Amino acid sequence: MSDRDPVIGIDLGTTNSVVATVQNNQPLVIKSRTGQQLTPSVAAISKSGRRLVGQIAKRQAITNPEDTVYAAKRLIGRKFSSKQVQEALKSVSYQVVSGEHDDVRVRLGGKDISLPEISALLLHELKADAEQHFGRPVSKAVITVPAHFNDGQRQATK
């Protein structure tokens, strides 16, 4: 490893997310602290109130589906009243509610949480994986978004 500050790239996916870097001029996927190359894009609140992210959140979805958020990226940056969100409500097990400005929020553990906060939980997890890999803090990252994202979705991710 060089002495330069590490730079990571994050693909914050709808189903799974991944963090990577370039080492010795070669791309390298950074494994999670559980040894996986992909981290499920899932966040949850356990029955005891603990925040869960990634594989552990995905596992508890079987016993606690109402407090487990998946595919949040499909809803981020959209208005609660939009056709896309109203259609999505039919296929998710968690409660989706309208925020103060018609933004989309999810109700987890009795609290309404914004979708950017859900993304932040995932990004924090991926950053922690990268910091373990490098053995030091990471402060530089590039985060990808789909080309079809509109400006509201891009800003919400940012």
mmCIF file of C-alpha atoms in Angstrom:
data_model
loop_
_atom_site.group_PDB
_atom_site.id
_atom_site.type_symbol
_atom_site.label_atom_id
_atom_site.label_comp_id
_atom_site.label_asym_id
_atom_site.label_seq_id
_atom_site.Cartn_x
_atom_site.Cartn_y
_atom_site.Cartn_z
ATOM 1 C CA MET A 1 0.000 0.000 0.000
ATOM 2 C CA SER A 2 1.123 3.529 -0.669
ATOM 3 C CA ASP A 3 1.335 6.335 1.876
ATOM 4 C CA ARG A 4 -1.353 8.321 0.037
ATOM 5 C CA ASP A 5 -4.807 8.582 1.559
ATOM 6 C CA PRO A 6 -6.875 5.621 0.403
ATOM 7 C CA VAL A 7 -9.625 6.273 -2.127
ATOM 8 C CA ILE A 8 -12.584 3.927 -2.458
ATOM 9 C CA GLY A 9 -15.372 3.480 -4.953
ATOM 10 C CA ILE A 10 -18.809 2.439 -3.755
ATOM 11 C CA ASP A 11 -21.583 0.988 -5.862
ATOM 12 C CA LEU A 12 -24.643 1.529 -3.703
ATOM 13 C CA GLY A 13 -26.886 -1.027 -5.340
ATOM 14 C CA THR A 14 -30.572 -1.775 -5.047
ATOM 15 C CA THR A 15 -30.000 -5.389 -3.993
ATOM 16 C CA ASN A 16 -26.313 -5.481 -3.043
ATOM 17 C CA SER A 17 -23.557 -2.934 -2.591
ATOM 18 C CA VAL A 18 -19.815 -3.217 -3.066
ATOM 19 C CA VAL A 19 -16.737 -1.214 -2.135
ATOM 20 C CA ALA A 20 -13.519 -1.321 -4.156
ATOM 21 C CA THR A 21 -10.199 0.426 -4.564
ATOM 22 C CA VAL A 22 -7.199 0.413 -6.869
ATOM 23 C CA GLN A 23 -4.053 -1.235 -5.535
ATOM 24 C CA ASN A 24 -0.890 -1.699 -7.575
ATOM 25 C CA ASN A 25 -2.780 -0.262 -10.568
ATOM 26 C CA GLN A 26 -5.369 -3.054 -10.340
ATOM 27 C CA PRO A 27 -8.997 -2.845 -9.208
ATOM 28 C CA LEU A 28 -9.633 -4.703 -5.964
ATOM 29 C CA VAL A 29 -13.009 -5.476 -4.380
ATOM 30 C CA ILE A 30 -12.718 -5.005 -0.640
ATOM 31 C CA LYS A 31 -14.304 -7.808 1.319
ATOM 32 C CA SER A 32 -16.710 -7.070 4.123
ATOM 33 C CA ARG A 33 -15.721 -7.761 7.698
ATOM 34 C CA THR A 34 -17.691 -10.998 7.323
ATOM 35 C CA GLY A 35 -15.545 -12.007 4.328
ATOM 36 C CA GLN A 36 -18.073 -11.348 1.553
ATOM 37 C CA GLN A 37 -17.471 -9.320 -1.612
ATOM 38 C CA LEU A 38 -21.062 -8.089 -1.706
ATOM 39 C CA THR A 39 -22.991 -6.466 1.116
ATOM 40 C CA PRO A 40 -26.782 -6.802 0.931
ATOM 41 C CA SER A 41 -28.382 -3.345 0.615
ATOM 42 C CA VAL A 42 -30.582 -4.052 3.614
ATOM 43 C CA ALA A 43 -31.023 -2.151 6.874
ATOM 44 C CA ALA A 44 -33.132 -3.115 9.859
ATOM 45 C CA ILE A 45 -33.988 -2.510 13.464
ATOM 46 C CA SER A 46 -33.871 -5.643 15.603
ATOM 47 C CA LYS A 47 -36.619 -6.477 18.099
ATOM 48 C CA SER A 48 -34.253 -5.171 20.814
ATOM 49 C CA GLY A 49 -33.846 -1.834 18.966
ATOM 50 C CA ARG A 50 -30.351 -2.406 17.542
ATOM 51 C CA ARG A 51 -29.565 -1.101 14.042
ATOM 52 C CA LEU A 52 -28.514 -3.838 11.645
ATOM 53 C CA VAL A 53 -26.945 -3.469 8.202
ATOM 54 C CA GLY A 54 -26.009 -5.867 5.423
ATOM 55 C CA GLN A 55 -25.965 -9.624 5.873
ATOM 56 C CA ILE A 56 -27.139 -9.569 9.493
ATOM 57 C CA ALA A 57 -30.114 -7.353 8.538
ATOM 58 C CA LYS A 58 -30.972 -9.625 5.629
ATOM 59 C CA ARG A 59 -30.944 -12.693 7.915
ATOM 60 C CA GLN A 60 -33.353 -11.168 10.406
ATOM 61 C CA ALA A 61 -35.803 -10.233 7.627
ATOM 62 C CA ILE A 62 -37.379 -13.666 7.932
ATOM 63 C CA THR A 63 -38.418 -13.133 11.548
ATOM 64 C CA ASN A 64 -38.862 -9.341 11.469
ATOM 65 C CA PRO A 65 -39.915 -8.295 7.930
ATOM 66 C CA GLU A 66 -41.799 -5.188 9.041
ATOM 67 C CA ASP A 67 -38.590 -3.674 10.465
ATOM 68 C CA THR A 68 -36.311 -4.620 7.549
ATOM 69 C CA VAL A 69 -35.801 -2.252 4.603
ATOM 70 C CA TYR A 70 -34.643 -3.525 1.213
ATOM 71 C CA ALA A 71 -34.682 -1.954 -2.271
ATOM 72 C CA ALA A 72 -34.854 1.525 -0.702
ATOM 73 C CA LYS A 73 -32.904 2.849 -3.677
ATOM 74 C CA ARG A 74 -36.029 2.427 -5.812
ATOM 75 C CA LEU A 75 -37.826 4.966 -3.600
ATOM 76 C CA ILE A 76 -35.067 7.447 -2.759
ATOM 77 C CA GLY A 77 -35.563 11.001 -3.981
ATOM 78 C CA ARG A 78 -39.186 10.414 -4.980
ATOM 79 C CA LYS A 79 -42.354 11.965 -3.651
ATOM 80 C CA PHE A 80 -44.555 9.722 -1.514
ATOM 81 C CA SER A 81 -47.527 10.636 -3.715
ATOM 82 C CA SER A 82 -45.736 9.586 -6.936
ATOM 83 C CA LYS A 83 -47.039 6.707 -9.009
ATOM 84 C CA GLN A 84 -43.751 4.791 -8.621
ATOM 85 C CA VAL A 85 -43.887 4.922 -4.825
ATOM 86 C CA GLN A 86 -47.570 4.023 -4.674
ATOM 87 C CA GLU A 87 -46.885 0.978 -6.893
ATOM 88 C CA ALA A 88 -43.908 -0.059 -4.722
ATOM 89 C CA LEU A 89 -46.077 0.016 -1.584
ATOM 90 C CA LYS A 90 -47.829 -3.089 -2.868
ATOM 91 C CA SER A 91 -44.677 -5.198 -2.797
ATOM 92 C CA VAL A 92 -42.730 -4.254 0.352
ATOM 93 C CA SER A 93 -43.085 -5.779 3.805
ATOM 94 C CA TYR A 94 -42.048 -2.651 5.683
ATOM 95 C CA GLN A 95 -44.214 0.396 6.305
ATOM 96 C CA VAL A 96 -43.635 3.351 3.980
ATOM 97 C CA VAL A 97 -45.008 6.696 5.136
ATOM 98 C CA SER A 98 -45.107 10.266 3.898
ATOM 99 C CA GLY A 99 -42.726 12.775 5.415
ATOM 100 C CA GLU A 100 -43.438 16.441 6.111
ATOM 101 C CA HIS A 101 -42.754 17.481 2.498
ATOM 102 C CA ASP A 102 -44.251 14.453 0.706
ATOM 103 C CA ASP A 103 -40.868 12.712 0.938
ATOM 104 C CA VAL A 104 -40.655 8.961 1.463
ATOM 105 C CA ARG A 105 -39.872 7.614 4.908
ATOM 106 C CA VAL A 106 -39.856 4.124 6.323
ATOM 107 C CA ARG A 107 -41.150 3.236 9.776
ATOM 108 C CA LEU A 108 -38.643 1.064 11.622
ATOM 109 C CA GLY A 109 -38.907 0.240 15.289
ATOM 110 C CA GLY A 110 -41.707 2.788 15.580
ATOM 111 C CA LYS A 111 -39.577 5.649 14.185
ATOM 112 C CA ASP A 112 -39.830 7.285 10.769
ATOM 113 C CA ILE A 113 -36.476 7.234 8.984
ATOM 114 C CA SER A 114 -35.634 9.014 5.731
ATOM 115 C CA LEU A 115 -34.246 7.030 2.824
ATOM 116 C CA PRO A 116 -31.003 9.063 2.777
ATOM 117 C CA GLU A 117 -30.525 7.892 6.390
ATOM 118 C CA ILE A 118 -30.945 4.278 5.244
ATOM 119 C CA SER A 119 -28.334 4.882 2.526
ATOM 120 C CA ALA A 120 -26.067 6.474 5.124
ATOM 121 C CA LEU A 121 -26.243 3.311 7.247
ATOM 122 C CA LEU A 122 -25.123 1.251 4.250
ATOM 123 C CA LEU A 123 -22.370 3.707 3.329
ATOM 124 C CA HIS A 124 -21.109 3.720 6.927
ATOM 125 C CA GLU A 125 -20.906 -0.087 6.850
ATOM 126 C CA LEU A 126 -18.992 -0.100 3.553
ATOM 127 C CA LYS A 127 -16.633 2.606 4.817
ATOM 128 C CA ALA A 128 -15.950 0.558 7.960
ATOM 129 C CA ASP A 129 -15.106 -2.456 5.781
ATOM 130 C CA ALA A 130 -12.667 -0.325 3.776
ATOM 131 C CA GLU A 131 -11.099 1.102 6.926
ATOM 132 C CA GLN A 132 -10.520 -2.381 8.246
ATOM 133 C CA HIS A 133 -8.920 -3.335 4.925
ATOM 134 C CA PHE A 134 -6.569 -0.330 4.959
ATOM 135 C CA GLY A 135 -6.048 -0.256 8.711
ATOM 136 C CA ARG A 136 -6.701 3.470 8.779
ATOM 137 C CA PRO A 137 -9.468 6.014 8.202
ATOM 138 C CA VAL A 138 -10.895 6.535 4.729
ATOM 139 C CA SER A 139 -12.114 10.016 3.806
ATOM 140 C CA LYS A 140 -12.216 9.912 -0.003
ATOM 141 C CA ALA A 141 -14.879 8.027 -1.932
ATOM 142 C CA VAL A 142 -16.682 8.010 -5.257
ATOM 143 C CA ILE A 143 -20.260 6.765 -5.091
ATOM 144 C CA THR A 144 -22.038 5.641 -8.235
ATOM 145 C CA VAL A 145 -25.707 6.122 -9.028
ATOM 146 C CA PRO A 146 -27.666 4.706 -11.946
ATOM 147 C CA ALA A 147 -27.676 6.758 -15.143
ATOM 148 C CA HIS A 148 -31.478 6.887 -15.077
ATOM 149 C CA PHE A 149 -31.600 8.617 -11.675
ATOM 150 C CA ASN A 150 -33.263 12.026 -11.842
ATOM 151 C CA ASP A 151 -31.793 15.055 -10.072
ATOM 152 C CA GLY A 152 -33.900 14.500 -6.944
ATOM 153 C CA GLN A 153 -32.634 10.934 -6.632
ATOM 154 C CA ARG A 154 -29.023 12.053 -7.181
ATOM 155 C CA GLN A 155 -29.342 14.802 -4.552
ATOM 156 C CA ALA A 156 -30.945 12.438 -2.039
ATOM 157 C CA THR A 157 -28.078 9.976 -2.513
ATOM 158 C CA LYS A 158 -25.515 12.766 -2.229
#
